[in-house]
Coordinates of C-alpha atoms in Angstrom, one line a residue:
Chain E
M1 CA 146.2 145.2 69.6
R2 CA 147.2 148.5 68.2
K3 CA 150.8 147.7 68.8
L4 CA 150.5 144.4 67.0
K5 CA 149.2 146.1 64.0
L6 CA 152.3 148.3 63.9
F7 CA 154.4 145.2 63.7
A8 CA 152.6 144.2 60.5
L9 CA 153.5 147.5 58.9
P10 CA 156.9 146.5 57.4
Y11 CA 155.2 143.6 55.7
I12 CA 152.3 145.6 54.4
L13 CA 154.8 148.1 53.0
W14 CA 156.8 145.2 51.4
M15 CA 153.6 143.8 49.9
V16 CA 152.5 147.1 48.5
V17 CA 155.8 147.8 46.8
F18 CA 156.6 144.3 45.6
T19 CA 153.2 142.6 45.1
V20 CA 150.4 145.1 44.7
L21 CA 152.3 147.7 42.5
P22 CA 153.7 145.0 40.1
M23 CA 150.3 143.5 39.9
F24 CA 148.9 146.9 38.8
L25 CA 151.7 147.1 36.2
I26 CA 150.8 143.7 34.8
V27 CA 147.2 144.8 34.5
Y28 CA 148.3 148.1 32.9
Y29 CA 150.6 146.3 30.4
A30 CA 147.9 143.7 29.6
F31 CA 145.4 146.3 28.5
T32 CA 147.5 149.0 26.9
N33 CA 149.7 149.4 23.9
A34 CA 153.3 150.6 23.6
P35 CA 154.7 152.8 26.3
G36 CA 153.3 156.3 26.4
N37 CA 150.0 155.3 24.9
S38 CA 147.6 154.5 27.7
A39 CA 144.4 154.0 25.6
P40 CA 142.9 150.7 26.7
T41 CA 142.9 147.9 24.2
L42 CA 141.8 144.3 24.0
E43 CA 144.3 143.5 21.3
H44 CA 146.5 141.4 23.5
F45 CA 143.6 139.5 24.8
F46 CA 142.7 138.4 21.3
K47 CA 146.3 137.5 20.6
A48 CA 146.6 135.6 23.9
I49 CA 143.6 133.4 23.1
D50 CA 145.3 132.2 19.9
P51 CA 144.6 128.4 19.6
M52 CA 148.3 127.8 19.9
Y53 CA 148.5 129.4 23.3
M54 CA 145.3 127.8 24.5
K55 CA 146.6 124.4 23.4
I56 CA 149.7 125.0 25.5
L57 CA 147.5 126.2 28.4
L58 CA 145.3 123.1 28.3
R59 CA 148.5 121.0 28.2
S60 CA 149.9 122.8 31.2
I61 CA 146.7 122.2 33.2
W62 CA 146.6 118.5 32.2
I63 CA 150.3 118.0 33.1
A64 CA 149.8 119.8 36.4
F65 CA 146.8 117.6 37.1
L66 CA 148.8 114.5 36.3
C67 CA 151.7 115.7 38.4
T68 CA 149.4 116.4 41.4
A69 CA 147.7 113.0 41.1
L70 CA 151.0 111.2 41.0
C71 CA 152.3 113.3 44.0
L72 CA 149.2 112.4 46.0
L73 CA 149.5 108.7 45.0
L74 CA 153.1 108.6 46.0
G75 CA 153.0 111.1 48.8
Y76 CA 150.1 109.9 50.9
P77 CA 151.5 106.4 51.7
V78 CA 154.9 108.0 52.5
A79 CA 153.3 110.6 54.8
F80 CA 151.2 107.9 56.5
L81 CA 154.3 105.7 57.2
L82 CA 156.2 108.8 58.4
A83 CA 153.5 109.7 60.8
R84 CA 153.3 106.2 62.2
A85 CA 157.1 105.7 62.3
R86 CA 158.9 106.1 65.6
N87 CA 161.4 108.6 64.3
G88 CA 159.1 110.3 61.8
A89 CA 160.5 113.7 62.2
V90 CA 164.0 112.4 61.5
W91 CA 162.9 110.5 58.4
S92 CA 160.9 113.5 57.1
L93 CA 164.2 115.3 57.1
F94 CA 165.2 113.2 54.1
F95 CA 162.4 114.7 52.2
I96 CA 163.2 118.2 53.2
L97 CA 166.9 117.9 52.6
P98 CA 166.9 118.1 48.8
M99 CA 164.9 121.3 49.1
W100 CA 168.0 123.0 50.6
M101 CA 169.4 122.9 47.2
N102 CA 168.1 125.1 44.3
F103 CA 165.7 123.2 42.1
L104 CA 167.5 124.2 38.9
L105 CA 170.6 122.4 40.1
R106 CA 168.6 119.3 40.9
T107 CA 167.0 119.5 37.5
Y108 CA 170.4 119.8 35.8
A109 CA 171.4 116.7 37.9
W110 CA 168.4 114.8 36.4
M111 CA 169.6 115.8 33.0
S112 CA 173.0 114.1 33.5
I113 CA 171.2 111.1 35.0
L114 CA 168.8 110.7 32.1
E115 CA 170.7 111.8 29.0
N116 CA 171.8 109.4 26.3
T117 CA 175.3 109.3 27.6
G118 CA 174.1 109.7 31.2
I119 CA 174.4 107.6 34.3
L120 CA 171.3 105.4 33.8
N121 CA 171.9 104.8 30.1
S122 CA 175.6 103.9 30.6
L123 CA 174.4 101.4 33.2
F124 CA 171.8 100.0 30.8
V125 CA 174.4 99.7 28.0
A126 CA 176.9 98.0 30.3
M127 CA 174.2 95.5 31.3
G128 CA 173.5 94.9 27.6
L129 CA 170.0 96.4 27.7
G130 CA 170.8 99.1 25.1
Q131 CA 170.2 102.8 25.2
M132 CA 166.8 104.1 26.1
E133 CA 165.2 107.4 25.3
L134 CA 164.8 108.8 28.8
L135 CA 165.5 112.6 28.5
Y136 CA 164.0 115.1 26.0
N137 CA 160.4 114.0 26.2
E138 CA 157.1 114.5 28.1
N139 CA 157.8 111.7 30.6
A140 CA 161.1 113.3 31.7
V141 CA 159.2 116.6 32.4
I142 CA 156.6 114.8 34.5
L143 CA 159.3 113.0 36.4
G144 CA 161.2 116.2 37.0
M145 CA 158.0 118.0 38.2
V146 CA 156.9 115.1 40.5
Y147 CA 160.4 115.0 42.0
N148 CA 160.5 118.7 42.6
F149 CA 157.0 119.0 44.1
L150 CA 156.6 115.8 46.0
P151 CA 157.7 117.3 49.4
F152 CA 155.0 119.9 49.1
M153 CA 152.5 117.0 49.1
I154 CA 154.1 114.9 51.8
L155 CA 154.7 117.6 54.4
P156 CA 151.1 118.9 54.9
I157 CA 149.7 115.4 54.9
Y158 CA 152.3 114.3 57.4
T159 CA 151.7 117.2 59.7
N160 CA 148.0 116.5 59.6
L161 CA 148.3 112.7 60.2
Q162 CA 150.8 113.2 63.0
K163 CA 148.4 115.5 64.9
Q164 CA 145.5 113.0 64.6
D165 CA 144.2 111.9 68.0
V166 CA 145.2 108.2 68.5
S167 CA 142.2 107.6 70.8
L168 CA 139.9 108.1 67.9
L169 CA 141.6 105.2 66.1
E170 CA 141.5 103.1 69.2
A171 CA 137.8 103.8 69.6
A172 CA 137.2 102.7 66.0
Q173 CA 139.1 99.5 66.7
D174 CA 137.2 98.9 69.9
L175 CA 134.0 99.3 68.0
G176 CA 135.0 96.5 65.6
C177 CA 136.7 98.1 62.7
N178 CA 139.5 96.3 61.0
G179 CA 142.7 98.1 60.0
W180 CA 141.5 99.0 56.5
R181 CA 138.1 100.3 57.8
V182 CA 139.8 102.4 60.4
F183 CA 141.8 104.0 57.6
T184 CA 138.9 104.6 55.2
R185 CA 136.4 105.7 57.9
V186 CA 138.6 107.6 60.3
T187 CA 142.1 108.4 59.2
L188 CA 141.4 109.3 55.6
P189 CA 138.4 111.7 56.2
L190 CA 140.2 113.4 59.0
S191 CA 143.3 113.9 56.9
M192 CA 141.4 115.7 54.1
P193 CA 142.5 119.2 55.1
G194 CA 146.1 118.1 54.8
V195 CA 145.4 116.5 51.4
V196 CA 143.6 119.6 50.2
S197 CA 146.5 121.9 51.2
G198 CA 148.9 119.4 49.7
I199 CA 147.0 119.4 46.4
T200 CA 147.0 123.2 46.4
M201 CA 150.7 123.4 47.1
V202 CA 151.5 121.1 44.3
F203 CA 149.0 122.2 41.7
M204 CA 150.0 125.9 41.9
P205 CA 153.7 125.6 41.2
A206 CA 153.0 122.7 38.7
V207 CA 150.6 124.7 36.5
T208 CA 153.0 127.7 36.4
T209 CA 156.1 125.5 35.9
F210 CA 158.8 126.8 33.5
A211 CA 162.5 126.0 33.1
I212 CA 162.0 122.4 34.3
S213 CA 160.0 121.7 31.2
R214 CA 162.4 123.4 28.9
L215 CA 165.4 121.7 30.3
L216 CA 164.1 118.2 30.6
S217 CA 162.3 118.2 27.2
G218 CA 165.1 119.8 25.3
G219 CA 162.9 122.8 24.5
K220 CA 160.5 120.5 22.6
F221 CA 157.7 120.6 25.2
M222 CA 156.6 124.0 26.2
L223 CA 154.3 124.8 29.1
F224 CA 152.4 128.0 29.7
G225 CA 155.1 129.3 32.0
D226 CA 157.7 128.9 29.2
I227 CA 155.7 131.0 26.8
I228 CA 155.2 133.7 29.3
E229 CA 159.0 133.7 29.9
Q230 CA 159.5 133.8 26.1
Q231 CA 157.2 136.7 25.7
Y232 CA 159.2 138.7 28.2
L233 CA 162.7 137.7 27.5
S234 CA 163.0 136.9 23.8
T235 CA 160.0 138.2 21.9
G236 CA 160.1 141.3 24.1
N237 CA 156.3 141.7 24.0
W238 CA 155.5 142.6 27.6
N239 CA 151.9 143.4 26.7
V240 CA 151.1 139.9 25.5
G241 CA 153.3 138.4 28.3
S242 CA 151.2 140.4 30.9
M243 CA 148.0 139.2 29.4
L244 CA 149.1 135.6 29.5
S245 CA 150.1 136.1 33.1
L246 CA 146.7 137.5 33.9
I247 CA 145.0 134.5 32.3
M248 CA 147.3 132.2 34.4
L249 CA 146.4 134.2 37.5
A250 CA 142.7 133.9 36.8
I251 CA 143.1 130.1 36.5
I252 CA 145.0 129.9 39.7
L253 CA 142.4 132.0 41.6
L254 CA 139.6 129.8 40.1
S255 CA 141.2 126.6 41.2
M256 CA 142.1 128.0 44.6
G257 CA 138.5 129.0 45.1
L258 CA 137.4 125.5 44.0
M259 CA 139.9 123.9 46.4
G260 CA 138.9 126.3 49.2
R261 CA 135.3 125.1 48.8
F262 CA 136.5 121.5 49.2
G263 CA 138.6 122.5 52.2
S264 CA 135.9 124.3 54.0
D265 CA 133.6 121.2 53.8
T266 CA 135.8 119.3 56.1
K267 CA 136.0 120.6 59.6
D268 CA 139.0 122.2 61.4
G269 CA 141.9 123.1 59.1
G270 CA 145.5 122.5 59.9
G271 CA 148.0 120.6 57.9
M272 CA 149.0 123.8 56.0
L273 CA 152.7 124.4 56.8
Chain D
M1 CA 141.8 152.9 58.1
K2 CA 142.1 155.8 55.7
K3 CA 144.9 157.2 57.8
K4 CA 146.8 154.0 57.6
V5 CA 146.5 153.8 53.8
S6 CA 147.9 157.3 53.5
L7 CA 150.7 156.5 55.9
V8 CA 151.6 153.5 53.7
L9 CA 151.5 155.6 50.6
A10 CA 153.6 158.3 52.2
L11 CA 156.2 155.7 53.2
V12 CA 156.3 154.4 49.6
L13 CA 156.8 157.9 48.3
L14 CA 159.6 158.5 50.8
L15 CA 161.2 155.3 49.7
A16 CA 161.0 156.2 46.1
L17 CA 162.6 159.6 46.9
C18 CA 165.5 157.8 48.7
V19 CA 166.5 155.6 45.8
P20 CA 168.2 158.3 43.7
L21 CA 169.8 159.7 46.8
L22 CA 171.3 156.4 47.6
T23 CA 172.7 155.8 44.1
G24 CA 173.9 159.4 44.0
C25 CA 176.4 159.4 46.8
G26 CA 179.8 157.9 47.2
E27 CA 180.6 158.1 43.5
Q28 CA 184.1 159.6 43.3
Q29 CA 185.3 156.9 41.0
T30 CA 183.9 156.5 37.5
V31 CA 182.0 153.2 37.1
L32 CA 181.5 151.6 33.7
N33 CA 178.6 149.1 33.4
V34 CA 179.6 146.5 30.7
Y35 CA 176.9 144.2 29.4
N36 CA 178.2 141.3 27.4
W37 CA 177.4 137.8 26.2
G38 CA 178.3 135.0 28.7
E39 CA 181.9 133.7 28.4
Y40 CA 182.7 136.3 25.8
I41 CA 185.7 138.1 27.2
D42 CA 189.1 137.4 28.9
K43 CA 188.1 138.6 32.4
D44 CA 191.7 139.5 33.2
I45 CA 191.6 142.4 30.8
L46 CA 188.8 144.0 32.9
T47 CA 191.2 144.3 35.9
Q48 CA 193.9 145.5 33.5
F49 CA 191.6 148.3 32.3
T50 CA 190.8 149.4 35.8
E51 CA 194.5 149.4 36.7
E52 CA 195.4 151.5 33.6
T53 CA 192.6 154.0 33.8
G54 CA 191.2 153.9 37.3
I55 CA 187.7 153.3 35.9
K56 CA 185.9 150.6 37.8
I57 CA 183.9 148.0 35.7
V58 CA 180.7 146.4 36.7
Y59 CA 180.3 143.4 34.4
S60 CA 177.1 141.5 33.7
T61 CA 176.0 139.1 31.0
F62 CA 173.1 138.1 28.7
T63 CA 172.3 135.0 26.7
S64 CA 170.6 136.5 23.7
N65 CA 170.3 139.7 21.7
E66 CA 166.6 139.7 22.4
E67 CA 167.1 139.5 26.2
M68 CA 169.6 142.4 26.1
Y69 CA 167.2 144.4 23.9
A70 CA 164.2 143.7 26.1
K71 CA 166.1 144.8 29.1
L72 CA 167.4 148.1 27.6
K73 CA 164.0 148.8 26.0
A74 CA 162.3 148.5 29.4
G75 CA 164.7 151.0 30.8
G76 CA 166.2 148.4 33.1
G77 CA 169.9 148.6 34.0
N78 CA 172.2 151.5 33.3
Y79 CA 174.6 150.0 30.8
D80 CA 177.4 151.9 29.2
V81 CA 178.9 149.3 26.9
I82 CA 176.9 146.6 25.1
F83 CA 177.8 143.9 22.6
P84 CA 174.8 143.5 20.2
S85 CA 175.0 141.5 16.9
D86 CA 174.6 142.9 13.5
Y87 CA 170.8 142.9 13.0
M88 CA 170.3 144.1 16.6
I89 CA 172.6 147.1 16.0
E90 CA 170.4 147.9 13.0
R91 CA 167.2 147.6 15.0
M92 CA 168.5 149.6 18.0
A93 CA 170.0 152.3 15.7
K94 CA 166.6 152.6 13.9
Q95 CA 164.9 153.1 17.3
D96 CA 167.5 155.7 18.4
M97 CA 168.8 153.6 21.2
L98 CA 172.5 153.9 20.4
H99 CA 175.0 156.8 20.9
P100 CA 177.0 157.7 17.8
L101 CA 180.7 157.0 18.5
N102 CA 183.3 159.7 18.6
Y103 CA 186.3 158.2 16.8
D104 CA 188.7 160.8 18.1
N105 CA 188.5 158.9 21.3
I106 CA 189.0 155.5 19.6
P107 CA 192.3 155.8 17.8
N108 CA 192.9 152.0 17.9
I109 CA 190.1 151.6 15.3
T110 CA 192.8 151.5 12.7
H111 CA 193.6 148.0 13.7
I112 CA 190.2 146.7 12.6
M113 CA 190.3 145.0 9.2
P114 CA 189.0 147.4 6.5
S115 CA 187.0 144.5 4.9
L116 CA 185.0 144.1 8.1
R117 CA 184.2 147.8 8.6
N118 CA 181.4 149.8 7.2
K119 CA 179.0 146.9 6.9
A120 CA 175.4 147.2 5.8
Y121 CA 174.1 146.8 9.4
D122 CA 175.8 150.0 10.4
P123 CA 176.9 152.1 7.4
G124 CA 179.9 154.2 8.2
D125 CA 180.4 152.5 11.6
V126 CA 178.4 155.3 13.2
Y127 CA 177.3 153.3 16.2
S128 CA 179.5 150.2 16.5
V129 CA 183.0 148.7 16.3
P130 CA 183.3 145.0 15.4
Y131 CA 184.3 142.8 18.3
M132 CA 184.1 139.2 17.0
W133 CA 182.6 137.5 14.0
G134 CA 181.8 134.0 12.9
T135 CA 179.5 131.8 11.0
V136 CA 176.6 129.4 11.6
G137 CA 177.1 125.8 10.5
I138 CA 176.8 122.1 11.4
L139 CA 178.9 120.6 14.2
Y140 CA 179.0 116.9 13.7
N141 CA 180.5 113.8 15.3
T142 CA 182.6 111.9 12.7
S143 CA 182.2 108.7 14.7
M144 CA 178.4 108.8 14.2
V145 CA 178.2 110.4 10.7
D146 CA 179.9 108.5 7.9
E147 CA 178.9 110.6 4.9
P148 CA 180.3 114.0 4.1
V149 CA 178.4 116.8 5.7
D150 CA 178.0 119.6 3.2
S151 CA 174.3 120.3 3.0
W152 CA 171.5 121.5 5.2
D153 CA 169.5 118.4 4.0
I154 CA 171.3 116.3 6.5
L155 CA 169.3 118.0 9.3
W156 CA 166.2 116.6 7.7
D157 CA 167.6 113.1 7.2
E158 CA 165.5 110.4 8.9
K159 CA 168.7 108.5 9.5
Y160 CA 169.5 110.9 12.3
A161 CA 166.2 110.9 14.0
Q162 CA 166.6 111.9 17.7
N163 CA 170.2 112.7 17.0
I164 CA 170.1 116.4 16.1
F165 CA 170.4 119.5 18.3
M166 CA 169.0 122.8 17.0
Y167 CA 170.0 126.1 18.4
D168 CA 167.1 127.5 20.4
S169 CA 166.6 130.8 18.6
S170 CA 164.0 131.6 16.0
R171 CA 166.4 133.3 13.6
D172 CA 169.0 130.6 13.6
C173 CA 166.4 127.7 13.2
F174 CA 164.6 129.4 10.4
M175 CA 167.8 130.2 8.6
P176 CA 168.5 126.7 7.2
A177 CA 164.8 126.2 6.5
M178 CA 164.6 129.4 4.4
I179 CA 167.8 128.6 2.5
K180 CA 166.6 125.1 1.8
L181 CA 163.4 126.5 0.3
G182 CA 165.5 128.8 -1.8
Y183 CA 164.6 132.0 0.1
S184 CA 166.9 134.5 1.6
L185 CA 167.7 134.1 5.3
N186 CA 166.2 137.6 5.7
E187 CA 163.0 136.6 3.9
R188 CA 160.0 138.7 4.8
S189 CA 156.8 137.2 3.4
D190 CA 154.0 135.3 5.0
E191 CA 154.0 132.5 2.4
A192 CA 157.7 131.8 2.9
L193 CA 157.4 131.9 6.6
Q194 CA 154.5 129.4 6.4
E195 CA 156.5 127.0 4.2
A196 CA 159.6 127.3 6.5
T197 CA 157.4 126.6 9.5
D198 CA 156.0 123.5 7.9
L199 CA 159.5 122.4 7.1
L200 CA 160.6 122.8 10.7
I201 CA 157.5 121.1 12.0
Q202 CA 158.4 118.2 9.6
Q203 CA 161.9 118.2 11.1
R204 CA 160.8 118.4 14.7
P205 CA 160.4 114.6 15.3
L206 CA 164.0 114.2 14.3
V207 CA 165.3 116.8 16.7
L208 CA 166.6 115.6 20.1
G209 CA 166.4 119.1 21.6
Y210 CA 166.5 122.8 21.1
A211 CA 169.3 124.0 23.3
L212 CA 171.5 127.0 23.9
D213 CA 175.0 127.2 25.2
D214 CA 174.8 123.6 26.6
I215 CA 175.0 122.3 23.0
Q216 CA 178.7 122.5 23.2
D217 CA 179.0 120.2 26.3
K218 CA 176.4 117.8 24.9
M219 CA 178.2 117.5 21.6
V220 CA 181.5 116.9 23.4
A221 CA 179.8 114.2 25.5
G222 CA 178.5 112.5 22.3
E223 CA 174.8 113.1 23.0
A224 CA 173.9 113.6 19.4
A225 CA 175.4 113.3 15.9
L226 CA 174.6 116.7 14.5
A227 CA 174.0 120.2 15.8
L228 CA 173.3 123.6 14.4
V229 CA 175.9 125.9 16.1
Y230 CA 177.8 129.2 16.0
S231 CA 181.4 128.7 14.8
G232 CA 182.6 129.9 18.2
Y233 CA 181.5 126.8 19.9
V234 CA 183.6 124.6 17.6
V235 CA 187.2 125.4 18.6
G236 CA 186.6 124.5 22.3
A237 CA 184.5 121.5 21.4
V238 CA 187.0 120.0 19.0
E239 CA 189.8 120.4 21.6
E240 CA 187.8 118.3 24.0
N241 CA 186.5 115.8 21.6
P242 CA 188.7 115.3 18.4
D243 CA 185.8 113.4 16.7
L244 CA 183.9 116.6 16.2
A245 CA 184.1 118.5 13.0
Y246 CA 182.4 121.6 11.5
A247 CA 180.9 122.4 8.1
I248 CA 179.4 125.4 6.5
P249 CA 176.8 123.9 4.1
K250 CA 177.2 124.5 0.4
E251 CA 173.8 126.2 0.1
G252 CA 175.1 129.1 2.2
S253 CA 174.7 130.2 5.7
N254 CA 174.8 133.2 8.0
V255 CA 177.9 135.2 8.8
W256 CA 177.5 137.3 11.8
F257 CA 179.2 140.1 13.6
D258 CA 179.1 141.0 17.2
A259 CA 180.1 144.6 17.8
V260 CA 180.6 147.0 20.7
A261 CA 178.2 149.9 21.1
I262 CA 177.1 152.5 23.6
P263 CA 173.4 152.7 24.5
K264 CA 172.0 156.2 24.4
S265 CA 171.0 155.9 28.0
S266 CA 174.6 155.7 29.2
K267 CA 175.9 158.6 31.3
N268 CA 179.6 157.8 30.6
Y269 CA 180.1 158.2 26.9
E270 CA 183.7 159.1 27.2
A271 CA 184.7 156.3 29.6
A272 CA 182.7 153.9 27.4
E273 CA 184.7 155.1 24.3
K274 CA 187.9 154.6 26.3
F275 CA 186.9 151.0 26.9
I276 CA 186.0 150.4 23.3
D277 CA 189.4 151.8 22.3
F278 CA 191.0 149.5 24.9
L279 CA 189.2 146.5 23.3
C280 CA 190.6 147.5 19.9
R281 CA 194.2 147.5 21.2
P282 CA 196.0 144.5 19.6
D283 CA 197.3 143.0 22.8
I284 CA 193.8 143.1 24.4
A285 CA 192.1 141.8 21.2
L286 CA 194.6 139.0 21.1
A287 CA 193.9 138.0 24.7
N288 CA 190.2 138.0 24.0
V289 CA 190.3 135.9 20.9
R290 CA 192.7 133.4 22.5
E291 CA 190.3 133.1 25.5
I292 CA 187.0 132.6 23.6
G293 CA 188.1 131.1 20.3
Y294 CA 185.9 133.1 17.9
S295 CA 187.3 135.0 14.9
T296 CA 188.9 138.4 15.5
P297 CA 188.2 141.4 13.2
N298 CA 191.5 143.0 14.5
Q299 CA 194.2 142.8 11.9
S300 CA 197.1 143.4 14.3
A301 CA 195.8 140.7 16.7
F302 CA 195.2 138.3 13.8
D303 CA 198.9 138.8 12.6
Q304 CA 200.1 137.7 16.0
L305 CA 198.2 134.4 15.9
T306 CA 200.2 131.3 15.1
P307 CA 199.9 130.1 11.4
E308 CA 198.0 127.2 12.7
E309 CA 195.4 129.4 14.3
Q310 CA 195.3 131.7 11.3
N311 CA 194.6 128.8 8.9
N312 CA 191.9 127.2 11.0
P313 CA 189.0 126.9 8.6
V314 CA 186.5 127.0 11.4
C315 CA 187.5 130.5 12.5
Y316 CA 188.7 131.9 9.2
P317 CA 186.8 130.2 6.4
S318 CA 187.9 130.7 2.7
E319 CA 186.8 133.7 0.7
E320 CA 184.7 131.3 -1.4
E321 CA 182.9 129.9 1.7
L322 CA 182.3 133.4 3.0
A323 CA 180.9 134.6 -0.3
R324 CA 178.0 132.1 0.2
C325 CA 177.2 133.5 3.6
D326 CA 174.8 136.4 4.3
V327 CA 174.5 138.8 7.2
Y328 CA 171.1 139.0 9.1
V329 CA 169.3 142.2 8.7
D330 CA 166.6 143.5 11.1
L331 CA 163.3 141.9 10.2
G332 CA 161.2 144.8 11.6
E333 CA 157.6 143.7 12.2
Y334 CA 158.6 140.2 11.1
N335 CA 160.6 139.7 14.2
E336 CA 157.5 138.8 16.2
K337 CA 156.1 136.7 13.3
Y338 CA 159.3 134.6 13.3
D339 CA 159.0 134.2 17.1
D340 CA 155.3 133.1 16.8
A341 CA 156.1 130.7 14.0
F342 CA 159.0 129.2 16.1
L343 CA 156.6 128.7 19.0
R344 CA 154.3 126.9 16.6
V345 CA 157.2 124.6 15.7
K346 CA 158.3 123.9 19.2
G347 CA 154.9 123.9 20.9
N348 CA 153.3 121.5 18.4

């Protein structure tokens, strides 16, 4: 046992230097003013709860919610089919494959597909349908996010469904359930841990999204992640940026706690990759 | 448990002690850290500099003055040569972030046009040497715009709804709005800022996107009819798409200067000055301006351009056009107010 703990040491060290210390720095920046002056202040908090920022925060949460719901709606059936398919593992590769490429590259690819002079619109124009406004709006952002985060929904559900005991399904059938009832009474309730971890894994990155939103909306549609980035990189106000990050962190912890409560209601975990 | 915590802390401290040791050794060769805008130099001259002087160059890039400033302010990166714009030089000088240049080490300064020296942003050229200059104006596609483009009003014309790109920076977006309202582009008052914000919010439904460097590619591809751009984008864009043209609106605009400076935190003042002198050498300045297509402040390099290049109204506008243009000055506490207002425009 003692020896095993020793193996964890490099990671603990890593975490202290790159997670815990930066975290303290963020808290420090959020509650102090200008370098050198360590008197605590709530100034940045009052700046951060400006209605403008709160509006963007609510929007981010709403978009993340929408994105998670869409991912679940699209992802569950896919995961179900994959789990039942004979070569599920091979097919699931197709969903992992795009993740081998950086998400920014894939987002840029979406831009050239959707833009006015892009692939889809050229096709529409050639077919006489006329140009459509596909890029530079909210829908493009949601599309980009669902596309990027869908694998994080499919994979945990797939892993869970795949591990389900077939004899349970057979038992349900023997006892007179039709296919639909087997699904709603047995498969679905048993897959809840997978669904919960899928939701967590999509909601977290969705609510903190930046860059995707800026690129696909042409900078017209900002999410909370974008304003944090802006505070650090262009406004140069690290204090407000840190405070906004803390608010984001609080929301994530809150929703994780909420999901955790959901998750623990259903028995035996699993599904989490 | 306590023991373990102290062990971890001890290791962290040890690690922290090692860092300066690691960077300290193996440094027989002088290394110069150059921090420039993206695509803003002829990379070949960097190797040439190393060949001539034996000084190694580590080259990195930024996308906005604000990004560069934020990084230096935070103490990140040891840069020896930076390329800030006019108002940023003023701000950094005010905050004692720049090293005064020793012109004994920069004899090639004589090649810089006298009319572009000693500007208000850096009186006496104490901290900076001009590198490139240009204007802000409207890049438009003549196959989509029939009327003459000569006023900022066209960026508010409903006819071009969803056909306009704006440059994604608070200063550059507020500039036309302020001028349209009859204010200076360096306006510092809450009422003016509010009016300009309202004007930009009014414009927002017409804007296709707020973009950065990709504006050039998008305009070449014909994504939009009009775009607010730096003159430097124009030469390359027109080469690729002859339908594009550039105009400096009659109401006036911004003329800007990017200059070379040395941050106070540099440890290689002399090598940095050597590099700045190298950049002022006519053959080097010529290679740079040919590569990036902005306007050179170097008289000797300018003289070696072809008459066609010299008479290009995009790079070298007429005296009369330039007289209408103003230089940005540092806005001080209004920097953040502009940024907040811009967020209000975009986040609406």
